[in-house]
Coordinates of C-alpha atoms in Angstrom, one line a residue:
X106 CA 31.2 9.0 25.6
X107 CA 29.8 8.2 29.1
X108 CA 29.8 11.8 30.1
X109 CA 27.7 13.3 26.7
X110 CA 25.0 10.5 27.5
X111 CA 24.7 11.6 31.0
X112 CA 24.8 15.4 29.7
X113 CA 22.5 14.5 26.8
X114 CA 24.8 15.6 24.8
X115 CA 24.8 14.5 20.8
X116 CA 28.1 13.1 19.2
X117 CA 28.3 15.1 16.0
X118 CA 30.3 12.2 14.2
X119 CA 26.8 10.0 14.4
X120 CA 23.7 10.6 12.7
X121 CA 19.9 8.8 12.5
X122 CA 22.0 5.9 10.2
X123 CA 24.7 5.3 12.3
X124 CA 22.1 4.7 14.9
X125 CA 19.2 2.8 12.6
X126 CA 22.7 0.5 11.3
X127 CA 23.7 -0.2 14.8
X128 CA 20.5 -1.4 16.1
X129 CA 20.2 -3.4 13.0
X130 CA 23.6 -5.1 12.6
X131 CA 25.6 -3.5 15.8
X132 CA 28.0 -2.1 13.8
X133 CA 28.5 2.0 12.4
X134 CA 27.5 3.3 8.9
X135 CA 31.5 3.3 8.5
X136 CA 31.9 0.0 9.4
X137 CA 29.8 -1.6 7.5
X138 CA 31.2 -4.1 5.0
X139 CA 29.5 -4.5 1.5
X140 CA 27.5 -7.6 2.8
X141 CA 26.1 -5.8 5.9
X142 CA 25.3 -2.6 3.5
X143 CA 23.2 -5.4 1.7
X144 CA 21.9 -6.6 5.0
X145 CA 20.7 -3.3 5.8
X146 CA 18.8 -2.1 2.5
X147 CA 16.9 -5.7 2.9
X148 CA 15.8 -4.8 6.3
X149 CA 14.9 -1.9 5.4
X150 CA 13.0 -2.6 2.5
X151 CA 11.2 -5.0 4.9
X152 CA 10.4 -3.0 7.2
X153 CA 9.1 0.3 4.8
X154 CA 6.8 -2.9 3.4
X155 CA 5.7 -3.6 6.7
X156 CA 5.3 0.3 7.9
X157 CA 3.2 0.8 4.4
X158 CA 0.7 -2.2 5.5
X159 CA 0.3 -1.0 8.4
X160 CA -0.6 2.8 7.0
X161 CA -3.4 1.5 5.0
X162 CA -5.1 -0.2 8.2
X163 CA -4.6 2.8 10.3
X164 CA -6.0 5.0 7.9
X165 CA -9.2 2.6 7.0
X166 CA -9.4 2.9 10.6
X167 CA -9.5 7.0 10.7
X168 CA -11.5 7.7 7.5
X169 CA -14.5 4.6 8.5
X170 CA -14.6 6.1 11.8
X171 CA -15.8 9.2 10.2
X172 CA -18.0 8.4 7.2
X173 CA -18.8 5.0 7.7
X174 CA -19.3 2.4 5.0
X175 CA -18.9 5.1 2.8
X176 CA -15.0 4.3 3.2
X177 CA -14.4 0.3 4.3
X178 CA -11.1 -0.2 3.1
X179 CA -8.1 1.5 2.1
X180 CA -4.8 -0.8 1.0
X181 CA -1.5 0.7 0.9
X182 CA 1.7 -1.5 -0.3
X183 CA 4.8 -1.5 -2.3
X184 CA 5.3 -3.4 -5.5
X185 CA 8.9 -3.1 -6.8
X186 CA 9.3 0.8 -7.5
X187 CA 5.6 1.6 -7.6
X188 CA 3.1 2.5 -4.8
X189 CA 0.0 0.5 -5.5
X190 CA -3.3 1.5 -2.9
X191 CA -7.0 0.7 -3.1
X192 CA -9.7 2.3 -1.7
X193 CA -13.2 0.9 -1.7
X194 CA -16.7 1.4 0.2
X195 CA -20.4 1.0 -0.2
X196 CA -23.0 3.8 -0.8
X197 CA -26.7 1.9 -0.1
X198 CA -27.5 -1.6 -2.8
X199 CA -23.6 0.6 -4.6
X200 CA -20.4 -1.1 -3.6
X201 CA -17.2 0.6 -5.7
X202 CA -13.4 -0.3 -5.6
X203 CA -10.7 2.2 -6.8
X204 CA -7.0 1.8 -7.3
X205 CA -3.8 1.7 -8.8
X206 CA -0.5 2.8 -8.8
X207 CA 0.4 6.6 -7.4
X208 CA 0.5 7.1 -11.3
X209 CA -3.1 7.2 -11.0
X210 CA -2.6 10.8 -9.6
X211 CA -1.3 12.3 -13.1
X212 CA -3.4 10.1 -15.2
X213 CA -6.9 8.8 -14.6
X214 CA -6.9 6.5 -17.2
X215 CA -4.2 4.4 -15.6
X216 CA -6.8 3.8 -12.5
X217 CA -8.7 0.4 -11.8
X218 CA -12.2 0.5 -11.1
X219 CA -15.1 -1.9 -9.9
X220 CA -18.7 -0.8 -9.3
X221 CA -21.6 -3.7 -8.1
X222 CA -24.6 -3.1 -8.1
X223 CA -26.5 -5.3 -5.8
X224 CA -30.5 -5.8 -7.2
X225 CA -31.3 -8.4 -4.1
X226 CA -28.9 -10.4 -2.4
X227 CA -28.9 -12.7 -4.9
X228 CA -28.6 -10.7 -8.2
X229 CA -25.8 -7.7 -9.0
X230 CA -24.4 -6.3 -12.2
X231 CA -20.7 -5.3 -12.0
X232 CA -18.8 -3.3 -13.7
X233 CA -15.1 -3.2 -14.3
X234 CA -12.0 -2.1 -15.4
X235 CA -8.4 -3.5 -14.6
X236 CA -4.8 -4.6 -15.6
X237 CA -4.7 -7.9 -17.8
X238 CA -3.4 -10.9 -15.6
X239 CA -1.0 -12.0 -17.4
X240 CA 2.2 -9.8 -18.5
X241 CA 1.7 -7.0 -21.6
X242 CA 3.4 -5.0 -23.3
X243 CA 1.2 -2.0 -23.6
X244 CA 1.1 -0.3 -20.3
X245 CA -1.9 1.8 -20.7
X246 CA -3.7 -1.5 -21.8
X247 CA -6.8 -1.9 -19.3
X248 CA -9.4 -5.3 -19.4
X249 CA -13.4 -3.9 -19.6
X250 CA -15.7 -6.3 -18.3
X251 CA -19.2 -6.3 -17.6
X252 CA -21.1 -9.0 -15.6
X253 CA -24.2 -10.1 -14.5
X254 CA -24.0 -12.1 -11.7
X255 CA -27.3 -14.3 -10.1
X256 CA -26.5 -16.5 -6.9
X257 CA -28.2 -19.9 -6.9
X258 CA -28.7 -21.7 -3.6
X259 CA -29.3 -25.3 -3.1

């Protein structure tokens, strides 16, 4: 023990696991009863959750720094076994949002979509397609709307 950490030397009985488990809980992959197993995979999911977050701001961060408005947000996050991100911007009187889950990638169709169009400050037409609130049973179903919006001050 002692003398491999002064050496630098790695235990080959120990691995990234054993380590993430013992800072964790303070106990060994191996000794880990079903409970702290359980324990575990809830911190971890926590914590991916947290790490994903955390992507989306860096990278909002990155891409704005280098093409302004163009790029103004990007969202990242985990929803049960799907990866769900948004990415939205402005391009002059053009402001867009596009998103979904990762299933996006094989099939357009599945993607949510907004595009305003800002007249004045006080009149837009959007555009927009999206997942129904409530719960479906058609997956592929998407909700077209169109609006005209006209802001009244008084």
């Amino acid at each position: 023990g002692q003398r491999d950490i002064q050496n630098n030397v790695r235990d080959i009985r120990y691995d990234y696991a054993d380590a993430f488990s013992f800072i964790l809980i303070g106990k060994f992959k191996d000794d880990l009863t079903a409970q702290d197993r359980a324990q575990v995979a809830g911190q971890t999911n926590a914590i991916g959750n947290t790490a994903t977050s955390f992507l989306g701001s860096v990278l909002t961060s990155f891409v704005n720094s280098a093409v302004g408005d163009l790029v103004n947000n990007i969202q990242i996050s985990q929803a049960g076994d799907y990866t769900k991100f948004s990415l939205s911007g402005r391009i002059q009187n053009l402001r867009y949002s596009f998103g979904g889950t990762t299933e996006v990638f094989q099939n357009i169709g599945k993607a949510n979509l907004k595009i305003e169009y800002l007249f004045n400050p006080k009149f837009l037409i959007r555009l927009e397609r999206k997942d129904p609130i409530g719960q479906t049973y058609v997956l592929d179903e998407k909700i077209n709307e169109m609006a005209l919006k006209y802001k009244f001050e008084f």
